[in-house]
Tab-separated table of C-alpha atoms in Angstrom:
chain	number	residue	atom	x	y	z
A	1	MET	CA	78.205	111.884	68.886
A	2	ASP	CA	80.667	114.166	67.132
A	3	LYS	CA	78.055	116.946	67.031
A	4	LYS	CA	77.442	116.696	70.735
A	5	LEU	CA	81.202	116.840	71.469
A	6	SER	CA	81.628	119.845	69.178
A	7	LEU	CA	78.721	121.606	70.842
A	8	PHE	CA	80.181	120.883	74.274
A	9	LEU	CA	83.558	122.261	73.306
A	10	LYS	CA	81.969	125.438	71.936
A	11	ILE	CA	80.002	125.949	75.146
A	12	LYS	CA	83.106	125.336	77.234
A	13	LYS	CA	85.157	127.778	75.165
A	14	SER	CA	82.459	130.437	75.426
A	15	ALA	CA	82.167	129.981	79.179
A	16	SER	CA	85.928	130.251	79.522
A	17	LYS	CA	85.950	133.594	77.650
A	18	ILE	CA	83.143	134.949	79.797
A	19	LEU	CA	84.979	133.871	82.959
A	20	ARG	CA	88.224	135.499	81.798
A	21	ARG	CA	86.395	138.728	81.027
A	22	ARG	CA	84.778	138.775	84.446
A	23	ILE	CA	88.135	138.088	86.177
A	24	THR	CA	89.752	140.880	84.191
A	25	LYS	CA	86.984	143.298	85.143
A	26	ILE	CA	87.240	142.293	88.775
A	27	ALA	CA	91.044	142.713	88.695
A	28	ILE	CA	90.714	146.154	87.089
A	29	PHE	CA	88.089	147.119	89.649
A	30	LEU	CA	90.261	145.944	92.525
A	31	ALA	CA	93.290	147.779	91.073
A	32	ILE	CA	91.238	150.969	90.858
A	33	ILE	CA	90.109	150.563	94.463
A	34	ILE	CA	93.670	149.852	95.698
A	35	PHE	CA	95.071	152.771	93.704
A	36	GLY	CA	92.423	155.078	95.089
A	37	PHE	CA	92.995	153.842	98.612
A	38	VAL	CA	96.776	154.347	98.342
A	39	THR	CA	96.319	157.800	96.825
A	40	VAL	CA	93.861	158.878	99.477
A	41	SER	CA	96.066	157.358	102.176
A	42	ASN	CA	99.108	159.247	100.875
A	43	LEU	CA	97.139	162.466	100.752
A	44	VAL	CA	95.909	161.922	104.296
A	45	GLN	CA	99.437	161.142	105.494
A	46	GLN	CA	100.795	164.227	103.723
A	47	LYS	CA	98.099	166.408	105.244
A	48	LYS	CA	98.817	164.906	108.635
A	49	LYS	CA	102.554	165.544	108.252
A	50	GLU	CA	101.902	169.096	107.130
A	51	ALA	CA	99.565	169.627	110.063
A	52	GLU	CA	102.218	168.309	112.469
A	53	ALA	CA	105.157	169.996	110.726
A	54	GLU	CA	106.518	173.235	112.106
A	55	LYS	CA	105.612	176.234	109.969
A	56	PHE	CA	107.055	179.708	109.561
A	57	THR	CA	105.730	182.700	107.689
A	58	VAL	CA	108.474	184.551	105.829
A	59	LYS	CA	108.778	188.095	107.176
A	60	ARG	CA	111.042	191.110	107.163
A	61	GLY	CA	113.280	191.990	110.077
A	62	THR	CA	116.830	191.981	111.396
A	63	VAL	CA	119.313	189.164	110.895
A	64	SER	CA	122.598	189.106	112.785
A	65	SER	CA	125.661	186.893	112.680
A	66	ASP	CA	126.687	186.078	116.233
A	67	LEU	CA	129.633	184.496	118.013
A	68	ILE	CA	128.778	182.660	121.233
A	69	LEU	CA	131.483	181.923	123.806
A	70	SER	CA	131.138	180.278	127.210
A	71	GLY	CA	132.661	181.751	130.357
A	72	LYS	CA	132.110	182.563	134.017
A	73	ILE	CA	131.887	185.436	136.462
A	74	LYS	CA	135.084	186.647	138.132
A	75	ALA	CA	136.117	189.758	140.091
A	76	GLU	CA	138.957	192.202	139.543
A	77	GLU	CA	139.335	192.608	143.309
A	78	ASP	CA	139.485	189.079	144.692
A	79	ALA	CA	142.125	188.552	147.402
A	80	GLN	CA	143.174	185.372	149.190
A	81	LEU	CA	144.966	186.223	152.436
A	82	PHE	CA	147.679	184.090	154.089
A	83	PHE	CA	149.845	184.584	157.160
A	84	PRO	CA	153.561	184.712	156.282
A	85	THR	CA	154.415	182.176	158.983
A	86	SER	CA	152.766	179.474	161.057
A	87	GLY	CA	151.481	180.259	164.556
A	88	LYS	CA	148.536	180.411	166.932
A	89	LEU	CA	145.485	182.404	165.875
A	90	ILE	CA	144.993	184.885	168.724
A	91	TRP	CA	141.908	186.744	167.457
A	92	VAL	CA	139.418	186.914	164.556
A	93	GLN	CA	137.394	190.089	164.033
A	94	VAL	CA	135.153	189.047	161.105
A	95	LYS	CA	132.807	186.327	159.964
A	96	GLU	CA	131.779	185.096	156.540
A	97	GLY	CA	129.449	187.546	154.806
A	98	ASP	CA	130.776	190.611	156.607
A	99	PHE	CA	131.501	193.728	154.590
A	100	VAL	CA	134.919	195.129	155.471
A	101	LYS	CA	136.662	198.384	154.599
A	102	LYS	CA	140.095	198.837	153.104
A	103	GLY	CA	142.771	198.772	155.833
A	104	GLN	CA	140.539	197.044	158.396
A	105	ALA	CA	142.247	194.469	160.661
A	106	LEU	CA	140.703	191.032	160.173
A	107	ALA	CA	142.647	188.443	162.186
A	108	SER	CA	145.984	188.081	163.967
A	109	LEU	CA	148.538	185.547	165.124
A	110	ASP	CA	149.982	185.511	168.638
A	111	LYS	CA	152.880	187.961	168.311
A	112	THR	CA	154.750	186.840	171.436
A	113	PRO	CA	157.014	184.334	169.653
A	114	LEU	CA	157.299	186.670	166.665
A	115	ASN	CA	158.446	189.536	168.905
A	116	ALA	CA	160.969	187.218	170.518
A	117	ALA	CA	162.287	186.175	167.110
A	118	TYR	CA	162.581	189.822	166.110
A	119	GLN	CA	164.501	190.740	169.290
A	120	GLN	CA	166.767	187.739	168.815
A	121	ALA	CA	167.504	188.866	165.265
A	122	LEU	CA	168.389	192.352	166.588
A	123	ASN	CA	170.765	190.804	169.140
A	124	ASN	CA	172.404	188.688	166.465
A	125	ILE	CA	173.004	191.785	164.387
A	126	ARG	CA	174.794	193.446	167.297
A	127	MET	CA	176.906	190.342	167.877
A	128	TYR	CA	177.940	189.859	164.247
A	129	GLU	CA	178.650	193.578	163.798
A	130	ALA	CA	181.025	193.365	166.782
A	131	ASN	CA	182.702	190.300	165.252
A	132	VAL	CA	183.268	192.125	161.995
A	133	GLU	CA	184.737	195.136	163.788
A	134	ALA	CA	187.062	192.855	165.794
A	135	THR	CA	188.174	191.174	162.583
A	136	TYR	CA	188.880	194.528	160.978
A	137	ASP	CA	190.955	195.557	164.031
A	138	SER	CA	193.048	192.434	163.708
A	139	LEU	CA	193.741	193.192	160.071
A	140	GLN	CA	194.710	196.866	160.406
A	141	GLY	CA	197.717	197.776	158.327
A	142	LYS	CA	197.423	194.633	156.196
A	143	ASP	CA	195.413	196.050	153.332
A	144	THR	CA	198.091	195.041	150.860
A	145	SER	CA	199.523	192.030	152.665
A	146	GLU	CA	196.361	190.146	153.676
A	147	THR	CA	196.884	186.379	153.506
A	148	PHE	CA	194.313	183.962	152.128
A	149	ALA	CA	193.597	182.701	155.644
A	150	GLN	CA	193.043	186.253	156.884
A	151	LYS	CA	190.788	186.958	153.901
A	152	ALA	CA	188.728	183.843	154.711
A	153	THR	CA	188.369	184.980	158.336
A	154	ARG	CA	187.233	188.446	157.276
A	155	THR	CA	184.818	187.109	154.662
A	156	THR	CA	183.282	184.659	157.128
A	157	SER	CA	182.536	187.391	159.638
A	158	GLU	CA	181.099	189.692	156.953
A	159	VAL	CA	178.829	186.949	155.567
A	160	ALA	CA	177.631	186.104	159.071
A	161	LYS	CA	176.699	189.757	159.584
A	162	ASP	CA	174.863	189.872	156.218
A	163	ASN	CA	172.936	186.697	157.064
A	164	ALA	CA	171.976	188.161	160.433
A	165	TYR	CA	170.667	191.268	158.669
A	166	ASP	CA	168.532	189.093	156.312
A	167	ALA	CA	167.185	187.167	159.302
A	168	LEU	CA	166.258	190.478	160.938
A	169	LYS	CA	164.312	191.584	157.852
A	170	ILE	CA	162.398	188.262	157.792
A	171	ALA	CA	161.586	188.506	161.527
A	172	GLU	CA	160.461	192.107	161.035
A	173	TYR	CA	158.278	191.112	158.057
A	174	ASN	CA	156.653	188.218	159.939
A	175	LEU	CA	155.897	190.458	162.918
A	176	LYS	CA	154.509	193.275	160.773
A	177	ASN	CA	152.248	190.920	158.782
A	178	ALA	CA	151.045	188.830	161.713
A	179	THR	CA	147.786	190.780	161.390
A	180	LEU	CA	145.782	190.330	158.191
A	181	ILE	CA	144.566	193.638	156.724
A	182	ALA	CA	141.834	194.093	154.115
A	183	PRO	CA	143.556	195.265	150.886
A	184	PHE	CA	140.305	196.793	149.615
A	185	SER	CA	136.674	197.150	150.647
A	186	GLY	CA	134.567	194.076	150.000
A	187	SER	CA	132.779	191.046	151.415
A	188	VAL	CA	134.371	188.183	153.336
A	189	THR	CA	133.537	185.141	151.207
A	190	TYR	CA	135.718	182.586	153.010
A	191	LEU	CA	137.019	182.209	156.563
A	192	ALA	CA	139.149	179.168	157.362
A	193	ASN	CA	138.909	179.532	161.159
A	194	PRO	CA	136.060	181.603	162.611
A	195	PHE	CA	137.470	181.220	166.135
A	196	SER	CA	140.822	181.842	167.835
A	197	GLY	CA	143.146	179.502	169.726
A	198	VAL	CA	144.007	177.175	166.842
A	199	ASN	CA	147.395	176.714	165.205
A	200	VAL	CA	147.460	177.642	161.549
A	201	SER	CA	149.908	176.988	158.740
A	202	ALA	CA	151.496	179.543	156.452
A	203	ALA	CA	150.355	177.409	153.490
A	204	GLN	CA	146.684	177.639	154.476
A	205	MET	CA	144.493	180.425	153.076
A	206	GLN	CA	142.791	182.150	156.010
A	207	ILE	CA	140.442	184.700	154.476
A	208	GLU	CA	139.116	185.541	151.027
A	209	ILE	CA	137.666	188.966	150.222
A	210	VAL	CA	135.780	189.897	147.051
A	211	ASN	CA	134.600	193.330	145.974
A	212	PRO	CA	131.232	192.674	144.249
A	213	GLN	CA	131.430	196.061	142.553
A	214	THR	CA	134.305	194.755	140.403
A	215	ILE	CA	132.714	191.574	139.007
A	216	TYR	CA	133.006	190.867	135.291
A	217	PHE	CA	132.387	188.000	132.848
A	218	GLU	CA	135.416	186.265	131.354
A	219	VAL	CA	135.547	184.091	128.230
A	220	THR	CA	138.346	182.600	126.149
A	221	ALA	CA	138.496	183.055	122.381
A	222	SER	CA	140.544	181.095	119.863
A	223	GLN	CA	142.956	182.841	117.518
A	224	ASP	CA	140.281	182.785	114.779
A	225	GLU	CA	137.546	184.128	117.053
A	226	VAL	CA	139.544	186.846	118.814
A	227	THR	CA	140.190	188.682	115.520
A	228	LYS	CA	136.428	189.311	115.240
A	229	LEU	CA	136.243	191.081	118.604
A	230	LYS	CA	137.176	194.599	119.690
A	231	GLU	CA	137.124	196.599	122.909
A	232	ASP	CA	133.844	198.415	123.770
A	233	GLN	CA	131.909	195.949	121.586
A	234	GLU	CA	128.451	195.293	123.036
A	235	VAL	CA	127.722	191.826	124.413
A	236	LYS	CA	124.625	189.975	125.621
A	237	ILE	CA	125.134	187.485	128.446
A	238	ILE	CA	122.843	184.640	129.487
A	239	LEU	CA	123.818	182.950	132.745
A	240	ASP	CA	122.978	179.287	133.303
A	241	SER	CA	121.478	180.224	136.680
A	242	PHE	CA	119.140	182.815	135.083
A	243	PRO	CA	118.329	181.499	131.570
A	244	GLU	CA	115.391	183.868	131.105
A	245	LYS	CA	117.360	187.031	131.897
A	246	GLU	CA	119.590	188.848	129.425
A	247	ILE	CA	122.446	190.859	130.909
A	248	LYS	CA	124.133	193.553	128.845
A	249	GLY	CA	127.848	194.198	128.809
A	250	LYS	CA	130.769	195.373	126.705
A	251	ILE	CA	134.287	194.143	126.078
A	252	SER	CA	136.692	195.880	128.441
A	253	PHE	CA	139.876	193.912	127.751
A	254	ILE	CA	141.332	191.540	125.147
A	255	SER	CA	144.672	189.947	126.063
A	256	LEU	CA	147.610	190.524	123.742
A	257	THR	CA	149.200	187.151	124.518
A	258	PRO	CA	147.633	183.668	124.799
A	259	ILE	CA	146.558	182.375	128.203
A	260	ASN	CA	149.096	179.542	127.930
A	261	ILE	CA	151.890	180.642	125.629
A	262	GLN	CA	153.560	177.235	125.637
A	263	GLU	CA	150.557	175.077	124.743
A	264	GLY	CA	147.682	176.965	123.155
A	265	SER	CA	146.377	179.979	121.325
A	266	ASP	CA	143.349	180.907	123.436
A	267	TYR	CA	143.005	184.530	124.489
A	268	LYS	CA	141.379	186.051	127.582
A	269	VAL	CA	138.433	188.396	126.962
A	270	LYS	CA	136.918	190.404	129.838
A	271	ILE	CA	133.362	191.723	129.641
A	272	SER	CA	132.169	194.412	132.030
A	273	PHE	CA	128.485	194.493	133.005
A	274	THR	CA	126.673	197.684	131.970
A	275	ASN	CA	123.145	197.414	133.360
A	276	LEU	CA	123.464	195.779	136.778
A	277	GLN	CA	121.332	197.054	139.640
A	278	GLU	CA	122.013	196.621	143.361
A	279	GLU	CA	119.653	193.643	143.465
A	280	ASP	CA	121.544	192.027	140.587
A	281	LEU	CA	124.829	192.289	142.488
A	282	LYS	CA	123.257	190.394	145.377
A	283	SER	CA	122.135	187.523	143.155
A	284	LEU	CA	125.266	187.131	141.013
A	285	LYS	CA	128.022	184.916	142.419
A	286	ILE	CA	131.664	184.374	141.550
A	287	GLY	CA	132.036	181.291	139.355
A	288	MET	CA	128.554	181.381	137.779
A	289	THR	CA	128.770	180.112	134.197
A	290	GLY	CA	126.966	181.189	131.049
A	291	ASP	CA	127.247	182.241	127.405
A	292	ALA	CA	128.256	185.576	125.924
A	293	ARG	CA	126.751	186.507	122.542
A	294	PHE	CA	128.804	188.856	120.341
A	295	SER	CA	127.036	190.443	117.349
A	296	LEU	CA	129.523	190.409	114.447
A	297	GLU	CA	127.296	191.684	111.609
A	298	LYS	CA	123.685	192.874	111.373
A	299	ARG	CA	121.306	193.566	108.481
A	300	ASP	CA	117.943	195.284	108.909
A	301	ASP	CA	114.706	195.036	106.896
A	302	VAL	CA	115.563	191.801	105.076
A	303	LEU	CA	113.513	188.671	104.357
A	304	TYR	CA	114.443	185.895	106.749
A	305	ALA	CA	113.510	182.488	108.099
A	306	PRO	CA	114.779	180.303	110.927
A	307	SER	CA	117.990	178.573	109.875
A	308	GLN	CA	116.422	175.160	110.551
A	309	PHE	CA	113.980	175.720	107.659
A	310	ILE	CA	116.858	176.107	105.167
A	311	LYS	CA	117.813	172.733	103.644
A	312	ALA	CA	120.538	171.843	101.153
A	313	ASP	CA	121.336	169.206	98.530
A	314	ARG	CA	123.719	168.923	95.594
A	315	LYS	CA	121.877	171.597	93.643
A	316	GLY	CA	121.970	174.145	96.450
A	317	LYS	CA	119.879	175.489	99.288
A	318	TYR	CA	116.106	175.159	99.288
A	319	VAL	CA	112.944	175.498	101.386
A	320	ASN	CA	109.665	173.589	101.490
A	321	LEU	CA	107.358	176.315	100.240
A	322	GLY	CA	103.619	175.927	100.919
A	323	SER	CA	103.978	172.161	101.292
A	324	ILE	CA	106.481	169.704	102.691
A	325	LYS	CA	106.950	168.301	99.164
A	326	ASN	CA	107.283	171.566	97.263
A	327	LYS	CA	111.058	172.086	97.099
A	328	VAL	CA	112.002	175.615	96.011
A	329	TYR	CA	115.648	176.616	95.615
A	330	ILE	CA	116.666	179.933	97.135
A	331	LYS	CA	119.583	182.331	97.421
A	332	THR	CA	120.671	183.172	100.969
A	333	GLY	CA	122.575	186.105	102.442
A	334	LEU	CA	123.732	186.647	106.001
A	335	GLU	CA	123.521	183.474	108.070
A	336	GLY	CA	123.057	183.807	111.821
A	337	GLU	CA	122.814	181.371	114.687
A	338	GLU	CA	118.976	181.500	114.670
A	339	TYR	CA	117.896	183.173	111.413
A	340	THR	CA	119.113	183.293	107.801
A	341	GLU	CA	118.570	186.064	105.265
A	342	ILE	CA	116.776	184.958	102.057
A	343	LYS	CA	117.585	187.067	98.993
A	344	GLU	CA	115.735	185.181	96.254
A	345	GLY	CA	113.126	182.432	95.911
A	346	VAL	CA	110.449	183.507	98.386
A	347	LYS	CA	108.435	186.581	99.237
A	348	GLU	CA	107.043	188.074	102.414
A	349	GLY	CA	104.075	186.110	103.708
A	350	ASP	CA	105.082	182.758	102.154
A	351	ILE	CA	104.620	179.776	104.474
A	352	LEU	CA	107.576	177.412	104.905
A	353	TYR	CA	107.482	173.876	106.285
A	354	ASP	CA	110.251	172.256	108.282
């Protein structure tokens, strides 16, 4: 009985060892399969990422440091015309879109009441001049003995005459300017009342004229930015209305004082257009917005890459060279809005991954 039990235990122990060995082999085999699957999967994912990643081949060219400022189109000759007084609009000689010449009559108020006011002012002058002369007659021989009451009488008559003279000048001015005249040649861009017979207010703008030959692009620069600019500096302008077209210009004016002296330190910068054709003038409108690009520094024949490909960590700046996982530290030079100069770490023809 003891022999049979001993034999059974030996067989059981042997079977247990064989089972453990088989389990171990299976576990090792499964581990190898899993490891291989993960490795292959990672390689596939990396290849997929590299295939999808944006690439750039390092090349030689020009890198520039630019300043970009937003602004809009304005005109040097832009006039808003008002009548000096209220009245009835008697005639209008233009319509919106018309081209007018300097000195051309555009519209007029009814001058009947204005003439009457002018004549009345002339009559008042005559009356108050006579009053002053009568006062002087009454005070003859009293140059040194004039009483305070007599002085008050004389002063009152003199002031009345002076006020009548001022009223005459106002009436004369209103009559003379009852007709709106074009201050320069240009296009009528706004007409408040295209017809006559309506009463208008002195506070209401009647006509606006713009000379398209005098348009320019205006931006504002902070006190840090304005020090980097100078007159006659070349500028590239991209208007929001024409994003595919680059318009050339140059700085024609930089203000000496801030736009708002009390509150800020922004300075006005005017840019004149240098390559506009007649067709361009027809398409550009006052108030169109866009960006002006000022080139501050430029370096030619240098290695460069798009700035987005340049990364940084605690150790410094680096690129993914040849692979998205191959981090190579570099030394950069001039940094522009789009491209960055690379001085060390890569060579021409190297492929970078973003």
